[in-house]
mmCIF file with all atom_site columns, C-alpha atoms in Angstrom:
data_model
loop_
_atom_site.group_PDB
_atom_site.id
_atom_site.type_symbol
_atom_site.label_atom_id
_atom_site.label_alt_id
_atom_site.label_comp_id
_atom_site.label_asym_id
_atom_site.label_entity_id
_atom_site.label_seq_id
_atom_site.pdbx_PDB_ins_code
_atom_site.Cartn_x
_atom_site.Cartn_y
_atom_site.Cartn_z
_atom_site.occupancy
_atom_site.B_iso_or_equiv
_atom_site.pdbx_formal_charge
_atom_site.auth_seq_id
_atom_site.auth_comp_id
_atom_site.auth_asym_id
_atom_site.auth_atom_id
_atom_site.pdbx_PDB_model_num
ATOM 1   C CA . PRO A 1 1   ? 23.025  -11.168 -4.557  1.00 52.00 ? 26  PRO A CA 1
ATOM 2   C CA . LEU A 1 2   ? 20.595  -10.476 -7.361  1.00 62.00 ? 27  LEU A CA 1
ATOM 3   C CA . LEU A 1 3   ? 20.599  -6.958  -8.699  1.00 69.00 ? 28  LEU A CA 1
ATOM 4   C CA . PRO A 1 4   ? 17.355  -5.076  -9.395  1.00 72.00 ? 29  PRO A CA 1
ATOM 5   C CA . PRO A 1 5   ? 16.339  -5.193  -13.054 1.00 78.00 ? 30  PRO A CA 1
ATOM 6   C CA . GLY A 1 6   ? 17.779  -2.581  -15.391 1.00 79.00 ? 31  GLY A CA 1
ATOM 7   C CA . PRO A 1 7   ? 15.625  -0.231  -17.485 1.00 80.00 ? 32  PRO A CA 1
ATOM 8   C CA . ALA A 1 8   ? 14.893  -2.669  -20.356 1.00 83.00 ? 33  ALA A CA 1
ATOM 9   C CA . ALA A 1 9   ? 14.182  -5.618  -18.063 1.00 84.00 ? 34  ALA A CA 1
ATOM 10  C CA . ARG A 1 10  ? 12.072  -3.396  -15.805 1.00 82.00 ? 35  ARG A CA 1
ATOM 11  C CA . GLN A 1 11  ? 9.964   -2.312  -18.781 1.00 82.00 ? 36  GLN A CA 1
ATOM 12  C CA . ALA A 1 12  ? 9.453   -5.928  -19.909 1.00 85.00 ? 37  ALA A CA 1
ATOM 13  C CA . LEU A 1 13  ? 8.538   -6.984  -16.370 1.00 84.00 ? 38  LEU A CA 1
ATOM 14  C CA . LEU A 1 14  ? 6.105   -4.095  -15.979 1.00 82.00 ? 39  LEU A CA 1
ATOM 15  C CA . ARG A 1 15  ? 4.390   -5.014  -19.267 1.00 81.00 ? 40  ARG A CA 1
ATOM 16  C CA . GLN A 1 16  ? 4.027   -8.616  -18.145 1.00 84.00 ? 41  GLN A CA 1
ATOM 17  C CA . LEU A 1 17  ? 2.759   -7.626  -14.679 1.00 80.00 ? 42  LEU A CA 1
ATOM 18  C CA . ALA A 1 18  ? 0.296   -5.081  -16.093 1.00 78.00 ? 43  ALA A CA 1
ATOM 19  C CA . SER A 1 19  ? -1.033  -7.697  -18.484 1.00 77.00 ? 44  SER A CA 1
ATOM 20  C CA . ARG A 1 20  ? -1.368  -10.218 -15.635 1.00 76.00 ? 45  ARG A CA 1
ATOM 21  C CA . HIS A 1 21  ? -3.314  -7.661  -13.583 1.00 69.00 ? 46  HIS A CA 1
ATOM 22  C CA . GLN A 1 22  ? -5.496  -6.982  -16.635 1.00 70.00 ? 47  GLN A CA 1
ATOM 23  C CA . ILE A 1 23  ? -4.980  -3.234  -16.659 1.00 66.00 ? 48  ILE A CA 1
ATOM 24  C CA . LEU A 1 24  ? -6.651  -1.673  -19.673 1.00 53.00 ? 49  LEU A CA 1
ATOM 25  C CA . ARG A 1 25  ? -4.104  -0.495  -22.185 1.00 57.00 ? 50  ARG A CA 1
ATOM 26  C CA . ALA A 1 26  ? -1.578  -2.479  -20.151 1.00 50.00 ? 51  ALA A CA 1
ATOM 27  C CA . GLU A 1 27  ? 1.317   -1.946  -22.528 1.00 55.00 ? 52  GLU A CA 1
ATOM 28  C CA . ASN A 1 28  ? 0.851   1.832   -22.526 1.00 71.00 ? 53  ASN A CA 1
ATOM 29  C CA . ALA A 1 29  ? 0.522   1.934   -18.729 1.00 71.00 ? 54  ALA A CA 1
ATOM 30  C CA . ALA A 1 30  ? 3.603   -0.249  -18.284 1.00 73.00 ? 55  ALA A CA 1
ATOM 31  C CA . ASP A 1 31  ? 5.621   1.940   -20.659 1.00 76.00 ? 56  ASP A CA 1
ATOM 32  C CA . LEU A 1 32  ? 4.548   5.117   -18.835 1.00 77.00 ? 57  LEU A CA 1
ATOM 33  C CA . LEU A 1 33  ? 5.381   3.598   -15.453 1.00 78.00 ? 58  LEU A CA 1
ATOM 34  C CA . ALA A 1 34  ? 8.742   2.314   -16.734 1.00 77.00 ? 59  ALA A CA 1
ATOM 35  C CA . SER A 1 35  ? 9.676   5.715   -18.176 1.00 77.00 ? 60  SER A CA 1
ATOM 36  C CA . ARG A 1 36  ? 8.778   7.438   -14.891 1.00 76.00 ? 61  ARG A CA 1
ATOM 37  C CA . LEU A 1 37  ? 10.811  4.916   -12.886 1.00 75.00 ? 62  LEU A CA 1
ATOM 38  C CA . ASN A 1 38  ? 13.754  5.208   -15.290 1.00 67.00 ? 63  ASN A CA 1
ATOM 39  C CA . SER A 1 39  ? 13.813  8.981   -14.849 1.00 65.00 ? 64  SER A CA 1
ATOM 40  C CA . GLU A 1 40  ? 13.782  8.742   -11.027 1.00 63.00 ? 65  GLU A CA 1
ATOM 41  C CA . LYS A 1 41  ? 17.043  8.938   -9.179  1.00 56.00 ? 66  LYS A CA 1
ATOM 42  C CA . GLY A 1 42  ? 17.861  6.589   -6.348  1.00 56.00 ? 67  GLY A CA 1
ATOM 43  C CA . GLU A 1 43  ? 17.446  2.866   -5.898  1.00 57.00 ? 68  GLU A CA 1
ATOM 44  C CA . SER A 1 44  ? 15.965  0.755   -8.626  1.00 67.00 ? 69  SER A CA 1
ATOM 45  C CA . PRO A 1 45  ? 12.852  -1.154  -7.497  1.00 74.00 ? 70  PRO A CA 1
ATOM 46  C CA . THR A 1 46  ? 13.099  -4.918  -7.073  1.00 72.00 ? 71  THR A CA 1
ATOM 47  C CA . VAL A 1 47  ? 10.728  -7.327  -8.822  1.00 74.00 ? 72  VAL A CA 1
ATOM 48  C CA . PRO A 1 48  ? 8.421   -7.660  -5.754  1.00 71.00 ? 73  PRO A CA 1
ATOM 49  C CA . GLN A 1 49  ? 8.330   -3.860  -5.487  1.00 73.00 ? 74  GLN A CA 1
ATOM 50  C CA . LEU A 1 50  ? 7.436   -3.631  -9.191  1.00 78.00 ? 75  LEU A CA 1
ATOM 51  C CA . ASP A 1 51  ? 4.647   -6.158  -8.639  1.00 76.00 ? 76  ASP A CA 1
ATOM 52  C CA . SER A 1 52  ? 3.371   -4.104  -5.715  1.00 73.00 ? 77  SER A CA 1
ATOM 53  C CA . LEU A 1 53  ? 3.457   -0.927  -7.841  1.00 77.00 ? 78  LEU A CA 1
ATOM 54  C CA . VAL A 1 54  ? 1.463   -2.589  -10.622 1.00 78.00 ? 79  VAL A CA 1
ATOM 55  C CA . THR A 1 55  ? -1.068  -3.923  -8.099  1.00 75.00 ? 80  THR A CA 1
ATOM 56  C CA . GLN A 1 56  ? -1.475  -0.411  -6.710  1.00 76.00 ? 81  GLN A CA 1
ATOM 57  C CA . LEU A 1 57  ? -1.707  0.950   -10.257 1.00 76.00 ? 82  LEU A CA 1
ATOM 58  C CA . ALA A 1 58  ? -4.496  -1.543  -11.034 1.00 75.00 ? 83  ALA A CA 1
ATOM 59  C CA . SER A 1 59  ? -6.367  -0.384  -7.941  1.00 74.00 ? 84  SER A CA 1
ATOM 60  C CA . GLN A 1 60  ? -5.889  3.302   -8.833  1.00 75.00 ? 85  GLN A CA 1
ATOM 61  C CA . TRP A 1 61  ? -6.899  2.597   -12.429 1.00 72.00 ? 86  TRP A CA 1
ATOM 62  C CA . GLU A 1 62  ? -10.128 1.028   -11.184 1.00 73.00 ? 87  GLU A CA 1
ATOM 63  C CA . GLU A 1 63  ? -10.921 3.977   -8.904  1.00 74.00 ? 88  GLU A CA 1
ATOM 64  C CA . HIS A 1 64  ? -9.988  6.779   -11.309 1.00 73.00 ? 89  HIS A CA 1
ATOM 65  C CA . GLN A 1 65  ? -10.890 5.512   -14.782 1.00 69.00 ? 90  GLN A CA 1
ATOM 66  C CA . ASP A 1 66  ? -11.666 9.017   -16.055 1.00 72.00 ? 91  ASP A CA 1
ATOM 67  C CA . ASP A 1 67  ? -8.181  10.345  -15.253 1.00 73.00 ? 92  ASP A CA 1
ATOM 68  C CA . LYS A 1 68  ? -5.360  10.304  -17.767 1.00 75.00 ? 93  LYS A CA 1
ATOM 69  C CA . PRO A 1 69  ? -2.963  7.359   -17.308 1.00 72.00 ? 94  PRO A CA 1
ATOM 70  C CA . ASP A 1 70  ? -0.018  9.717   -16.811 1.00 75.00 ? 95  ASP A CA 1
ATOM 71  C CA . GLU A 1 71  ? -1.832  11.506  -13.961 1.00 79.00 ? 96  GLU A CA 1
ATOM 72  C CA . ILE A 1 72  ? -2.641  8.212   -12.227 1.00 77.00 ? 97  ILE A CA 1
ATOM 73  C CA . ILE A 1 73  ? 0.960   7.029   -12.501 1.00 78.00 ? 98  ILE A CA 1
ATOM 74  C CA . LYS A 1 74  ? 2.297   10.378  -11.288 1.00 78.00 ? 99  LYS A CA 1
ATOM 75  C CA . ARG A 1 75  ? 0.048   10.245  -8.188  1.00 78.00 ? 100 ARG A CA 1
ATOM 76  C CA . LEU A 1 76  ? 1.030   6.634   -7.555  1.00 75.00 ? 101 LEU A CA 1
ATOM 77  C CA . LEU A 1 77  ? 4.757   7.356   -7.684  1.00 75.00 ? 102 LEU A CA 1
ATOM 78  C CA . GLU A 1 78  ? 4.422   10.502  -5.569  1.00 73.00 ? 103 GLU A CA 1
ATOM 79  C CA . SER A 1 79  ? 2.546   8.574   -2.883  1.00 68.00 ? 104 SER A CA 1
ATOM 80  C CA . ARG A 1 80  ? 5.283   5.937   -2.542  1.00 65.00 ? 105 ARG A CA 1
ATOM 81  C CA . PRO A 1 81  ? 7.171   5.991   0.710   1.00 57.00 ? 106 PRO A CA 1
ATOM 82  C CA . VAL A 1 82  ? 10.687  7.359   0.329   1.00 56.00 ? 107 VAL A CA 1
ATOM 83  C CA . GLY A 1 83  ? 13.526  5.870   2.328   1.00 57.00 ? 108 GLY A CA 1
ATOM 84  C CA . PRO A 1 84  ? 13.376  2.905   4.664   1.00 60.00 ? 109 PRO A CA 1
ATOM 85  C CA . GLN A 1 85  ? 9.995   1.264   4.965   1.00 70.00 ? 110 GLN A CA 1
ATOM 86  C CA . VAL A 1 86  ? 8.070   0.349   8.043   1.00 82.00 ? 111 VAL A CA 1
ATOM 87  C CA . SER A 1 87  ? 7.424   -3.390  8.291   1.00 88.00 ? 112 SER A CA 1
ATOM 88  C CA . LEU A 1 88  ? 3.973   -4.924  8.610   1.00 91.00 ? 113 LEU A CA 1
ATOM 89  C CA . SER A 1 89  ? 5.153   -6.569  11.834  1.00 92.00 ? 114 SER A CA 1
ATOM 90  C CA . ALA A 1 90  ? 6.039   -3.188  13.326  1.00 92.00 ? 115 ALA A CA 1
ATOM 91  C CA . ILE A 1 91  ? 2.642   -1.824  12.279  1.00 94.00 ? 116 ILE A CA 1
ATOM 92  C CA . THR A 1 92  ? 0.864   -4.826  13.812  1.00 95.00 ? 117 THR A CA 1
ATOM 93  C CA . THR A 1 93  ? 2.746   -4.474  17.097  1.00 95.00 ? 118 THR A CA 1
ATOM 94  C CA . ALA A 1 94  ? 2.236   -0.705  17.356  1.00 95.00 ? 119 ALA A CA 1
ATOM 95  C CA . VAL A 1 95  ? -1.488  -0.842  16.520  1.00 96.00 ? 120 VAL A CA 1
ATOM 96  C CA . ALA A 1 96  ? -2.102  -3.736  18.916  1.00 96.00 ? 121 ALA A CA 1
ATOM 97  C CA . ARG A 1 97  ? -0.295  -1.889  21.704  1.00 96.00 ? 122 ARG A CA 1
ATOM 98  C CA . HIS A 1 98  ? -2.186  1.352   20.987  1.00 96.00 ? 123 HIS A CA 1
ATOM 99  C CA . PHE A 1 99  ? -5.584  -0.373  21.115  1.00 95.00 ? 124 PHE A CA 1
ATOM 100 C CA . HIS A 1 100 ? -4.581  -2.566  24.097  1.00 96.00 ? 125 HIS A CA 1
ATOM 101 C CA . LEU A 1 101 ? -4.853  -5.778  22.093  1.00 95.00 ? 126 LEU A CA 1
ATOM 102 C CA . LYS A 1 102 ? -2.570  -8.661  21.200  1.00 95.00 ? 127 LYS A CA 1
ATOM 103 C CA . ALA A 1 103 ? -0.963  -8.787  17.762  1.00 94.00 ? 128 ALA A CA 1
ATOM 104 C CA . ALA A 1 104 ? -2.684  -12.163 17.303  1.00 94.00 ? 129 ALA A CA 1
ATOM 105 C CA . ASP A 1 105 ? -6.071  -10.421 17.731  1.00 95.00 ? 130 ASP A CA 1
ATOM 106 C CA . LEU A 1 106 ? -5.425  -8.352  14.593  1.00 94.00 ? 131 LEU A CA 1
ATOM 107 C CA . LYS A 1 107 ? -4.755  -11.537 12.637  1.00 94.00 ? 132 LYS A CA 1
ATOM 108 C CA . SER A 1 108 ? -7.698  -13.459 14.098  1.00 93.00 ? 133 SER A CA 1
ATOM 109 C CA . ALA A 1 109 ? -11.124 -14.029 12.581  1.00 92.00 ? 134 ALA A CA 1
ATOM 110 C CA . SER A 1 110 ? -12.758 -12.033 15.388  1.00 91.00 ? 135 SER A CA 1
ATOM 111 C CA . ARG A 1 111 ? -15.474 -9.584  14.425  1.00 92.00 ? 136 ARG A CA 1
ATOM 112 C CA . ARG A 1 112 ? -15.490 -7.720  17.719  1.00 94.00 ? 137 ARG A CA 1
ATOM 113 C CA . GLN A 1 113 ? -15.825 -4.033  16.895  1.00 93.00 ? 138 GLN A CA 1
ATOM 114 C CA . VAL A 1 114 ? -12.655 -2.941  18.694  1.00 94.00 ? 139 VAL A CA 1
ATOM 115 C CA . ILE A 1 115 ? -10.614 -5.590  16.856  1.00 95.00 ? 140 ILE A CA 1
ATOM 116 C CA . VAL A 1 116 ? -12.185 -4.851  13.464  1.00 94.00 ? 141 VAL A CA 1
ATOM 117 C CA . ARG A 1 117 ? -11.472 -1.143  13.892  1.00 94.00 ? 142 ARG A CA 1
ATOM 118 C CA . ALA A 1 118 ? -7.871  -1.752  15.016  1.00 95.00 ? 143 ALA A CA 1
ATOM 119 C CA . ARG A 1 119 ? -7.322  -4.206  12.148  1.00 96.00 ? 144 ARG A CA 1
ATOM 120 C CA . GLY A 1 120 ? -8.674  -1.597  9.721   1.00 94.00 ? 145 GLY A CA 1
ATOM 121 C CA . VAL A 1 121 ? -6.265  1.000   11.109  1.00 95.00 ? 146 VAL A CA 1
ATOM 122 C CA . ALA A 1 122 ? -3.384  -1.474  10.770  1.00 95.00 ? 147 ALA A CA 1
ATOM 123 C CA . MET A 1 123 ? -4.282  -2.244  7.145   1.00 94.00 ? 148 MET A CA 1
ATOM 124 C CA . TYR A 1 124 ? -4.704  1.467   6.395   1.00 92.00 ? 149 TYR A CA 1
ATOM 125 C CA . LEU A 1 125 ? -1.273  2.202   7.878   1.00 92.00 ? 150 LEU A CA 1
ATOM 126 C CA . GLY A 1 126 ? 0.164   -0.745  5.942   1.00 90.00 ? 151 GLY A CA 1
ATOM 127 C CA . ARG A 1 127 ? -1.159  0.802   2.760   1.00 85.00 ? 152 ARG A CA 1
ATOM 128 C CA . LEU A 1 128 ? 0.058   4.267   3.757   1.00 83.00 ? 153 LEU A CA 1
ATOM 129 C CA . LEU A 1 129 ? 3.525   3.425   5.065   1.00 84.00 ? 154 LEU A CA 1
ATOM 130 C CA . THR A 1 130 ? 4.596   0.473   2.911   1.00 84.00 ? 155 THR A CA 1
ATOM 131 C CA . THR A 1 131 ? 4.557   -0.560  -0.710  1.00 77.00 ? 156 THR A CA 1
ATOM 132 C CA . GLU A 1 132 ? 2.997   -3.926  0.158   1.00 82.00 ? 157 GLU A CA 1
ATOM 133 C CA . SER A 1 133 ? 0.206   -5.067  -2.127  1.00 82.00 ? 158 SER A CA 1
ATOM 134 C CA . LEU A 1 134 ? -3.361  -5.508  -0.936  1.00 86.00 ? 159 LEU A CA 1
ATOM 135 C CA . ASP A 1 135 ? -2.849  -9.257  -1.295  1.00 88.00 ? 160 ASP A CA 1
ATOM 136 C CA . ARG A 1 136 ? 0.109   -9.146  1.088   1.00 88.00 ? 161 ARG A CA 1
ATOM 137 C CA . LEU A 1 137 ? -1.747  -6.903  3.531   1.00 90.00 ? 162 LEU A CA 1
ATOM 138 C CA . GLY A 1 138 ? -4.703  -9.275  3.591   1.00 91.00 ? 163 GLY A CA 1
ATOM 139 C CA . ALA A 1 139 ? -2.462  -12.314 3.952   1.00 92.00 ? 164 ALA A CA 1
ATOM 140 C CA . HIS A 1 140 ? -0.559  -10.713 6.841   1.00 93.00 ? 165 HIS A CA 1
ATOM 141 C CA . PHE A 1 141 ? -3.749  -9.891  8.712   1.00 94.00 ? 166 PHE A CA 1
ATOM 142 C CA . GLY A 1 142 ? -5.190  -13.371 8.935   1.00 92.00 ? 167 GLY A CA 1
ATOM 143 C CA . GLY A 1 143 ? -5.160  -14.717 5.388   1.00 91.00 ? 168 GLY A CA 1
ATOM 144 C CA . ARG A 1 144 ? -7.745  -12.299 4.056   1.00 92.00 ? 169 ARG A CA 1
ATOM 145 C CA . ASP A 1 145 ? -7.974  -11.550 0.341   1.00 90.00 ? 170 ASP A CA 1
ATOM 146 C CA . HIS A 1 146 ? -7.158  -8.255  -1.389  1.00 87.00 ? 171 HIS A CA 1
ATOM 147 C CA . SER A 1 147 ? -10.786 -7.111  -1.570  1.00 89.00 ? 172 SER A CA 1
ATOM 148 C CA . THR A 1 148 ? -11.147 -7.423  2.212   1.00 91.00 ? 173 THR A CA 1
ATOM 149 C CA . ALA A 1 149 ? -7.954  -5.413  2.695   1.00 90.00 ? 174 ALA A CA 1
ATOM 150 C CA . LEU A 1 150 ? -9.184  -2.756  0.244   1.00 89.00 ? 175 LEU A CA 1
ATOM 151 C CA . HIS A 1 151 ? -12.552 -2.576  2.032   1.00 92.00 ? 176 HIS A CA 1
ATOM 152 C CA . ALA A 1 152 ? -10.814 -2.168  5.415   1.00 92.00 ? 177 ALA A CA 1
ATOM 153 C CA . CYS A 1 153 ? -8.609  0.641   4.050   1.00 89.00 ? 178 CYS A CA 1
ATOM 154 C CA . ARG A 1 154 ? -11.538 2.468   2.461   1.00 89.00 ? 179 ARG A CA 1
ATOM 155 C CA . LYS A 1 155 ? -13.733 2.020   5.542   1.00 92.00 ? 180 LYS A CA 1
ATOM 156 C CA . THR A 1 156 ? -10.995 3.386   7.809   1.00 92.00 ? 181 THR A CA 1
ATOM 157 C CA . GLU A 1 157 ? -10.375 6.293   5.451   1.00 88.00 ? 182 GLU A CA 1
ATOM 158 C CA . GLY A 1 158 ? -14.094 7.115   5.560   1.00 89.00 ? 183 GLY A CA 1
ATOM 159 C CA . LEU A 1 159 ? -14.166 6.948   9.362   1.00 91.00 ? 184 LEU A CA 1
ATOM 160 C CA . LEU A 1 160 ? -11.196 9.297   9.643   1.00 87.00 ? 185 LEU A CA 1
ATOM 161 C CA . ALA A 1 161 ? -13.270 12.188  8.288   1.00 83.00 ? 186 ALA A CA 1
ATOM 162 C CA . ASP A 1 162 ? -15.743 12.028  11.195  1.00 89.00 ? 187 ASP A CA 1
ATOM 163 C CA . ASP A 1 163 ? -13.907 10.333  14.066  1.00 91.00 ? 188 ASP A CA 1
ATOM 164 C CA . MET A 1 164 ? -11.358 12.675  15.620  1.00 91.00 ? 189 MET A CA 1
ATOM 165 C CA . ALA A 1 165 ? -10.139 10.039  18.110  1.00 92.00 ? 190 ALA A CA 1
ATOM 166 C CA . LEU A 1 166 ? -9.434  7.616   15.277  1.00 91.00 ? 191 LEU A CA 1
ATOM 167 C CA . GLN A 1 167 ? -7.723  10.353  13.263  1.00 91.00 ? 192 GLN A CA 1
ATOM 168 C CA . GLU A 1 168 ? -5.541  11.183  16.257  1.00 92.00 ? 193 GLU A CA 1
ATOM 169 C CA . ALA A 1 169 ? -4.683  7.488   16.697  1.00 92.00 ? 194 ALA A CA 1
ATOM 170 C CA . VAL A 1 170 ? -3.672  7.157   13.029  1.00 92.00 ? 195 VAL A CA 1
ATOM 171 C CA . ASP A 1 171 ? -1.571  10.342  13.180  1.00 90.00 ? 196 ASP A CA 1
ATOM 172 C CA . THR A 1 172 ? 0.143   9.235   16.390  1.00 92.00 ? 197 THR A CA 1
ATOM 173 C CA . LEU A 1 173 ? 0.835   5.724   15.100  1.00 93.00 ? 198 LEU A CA 1
ATOM 174 C CA . SER A 1 174 ? 2.043   7.002   11.739  1.00 88.00 ? 199 SER A CA 1
ATOM 175 C CA . THR A 1 175 ? 4.482   9.426   13.368  1.00 88.00 ? 200 THR A CA 1
ATOM 176 C CA . GLN A 1 176 ? 5.655   6.809   15.845  1.00 89.00 ? 201 GLN A CA 1
ATOM 177 C CA . LEU A 1 177 ? 6.254   4.191   13.140  1.00 88.00 ? 202 LEU A CA 1
ATOM 178 C CA . ARG A 1 178 ? 8.067   6.599   10.836  1.00 81.00 ? 203 ARG A CA 1
ATOM 179 C CA . THR A 1 179 ? 10.282  7.715   13.724  1.00 82.00 ? 204 THR A CA 1
ATOM 180 C CA . GLN A 1 180 ? 11.107  4.116   14.689  1.00 80.00 ? 205 GLN A CA 1
ATOM 181 C CA . CYS A 1 181 ? 11.942  3.297   11.088  1.00 71.00 ? 206 CYS A CA 1
ATOM 182 C CA . GLY A 1 182 ? 14.228  6.300   10.835  1.00 61.00 ? 207 GLY A CA 1
ATOM 183 C CA . LYS A 1 183 ? 16.101  5.327   14.011  1.00 49.00 ? 208 LYS A CA 1
ATOM 184 C CA . ARG A 1 184 ? 16.914  1.853   12.670  1.00 44.00 ? 209 ARG A CA 1
ATOM 185 C CA . VAL A 1 185 ? 18.756  3.216   9.657   1.00 35.00 ? 210 VAL A CA 1
#
């Protein structure tokens, strides 16, 4: 089995990934992220997990350009799920069941309101409960691109403020998925 990259390799990979994602001051951001990861205890992230972190960092960087890079990276690392992750398949199944749909409906091109809303909840939960990139979220839910996945997450987040039923659904699904994940370990 391949081992996760060590501190020096992780820093080099993060620099390359940050440059590929065209993050401003990529080298500085990669160095900050590498130093934070090196100081963390626990498992070392794999290359796909590093790529996902840099993708999320690029998204955060875009949203919060006025913040200091260290603050953005700190928030990003604090928001990462700790412990075993929920899979996108489990999220798809749980959301489909909750909204009385088929998992295939969430991956379809349908624009029916109930399906669009459920798909948005699934993408939001994917962003919340996994370290998957927006590209992977979009691909999982019907081959959509990262901007569609980001729009779905933001739209759902906006709806949660006003729609108590949707907020209750997200809370219930989130708790259920985290519990299922914990039981498998």
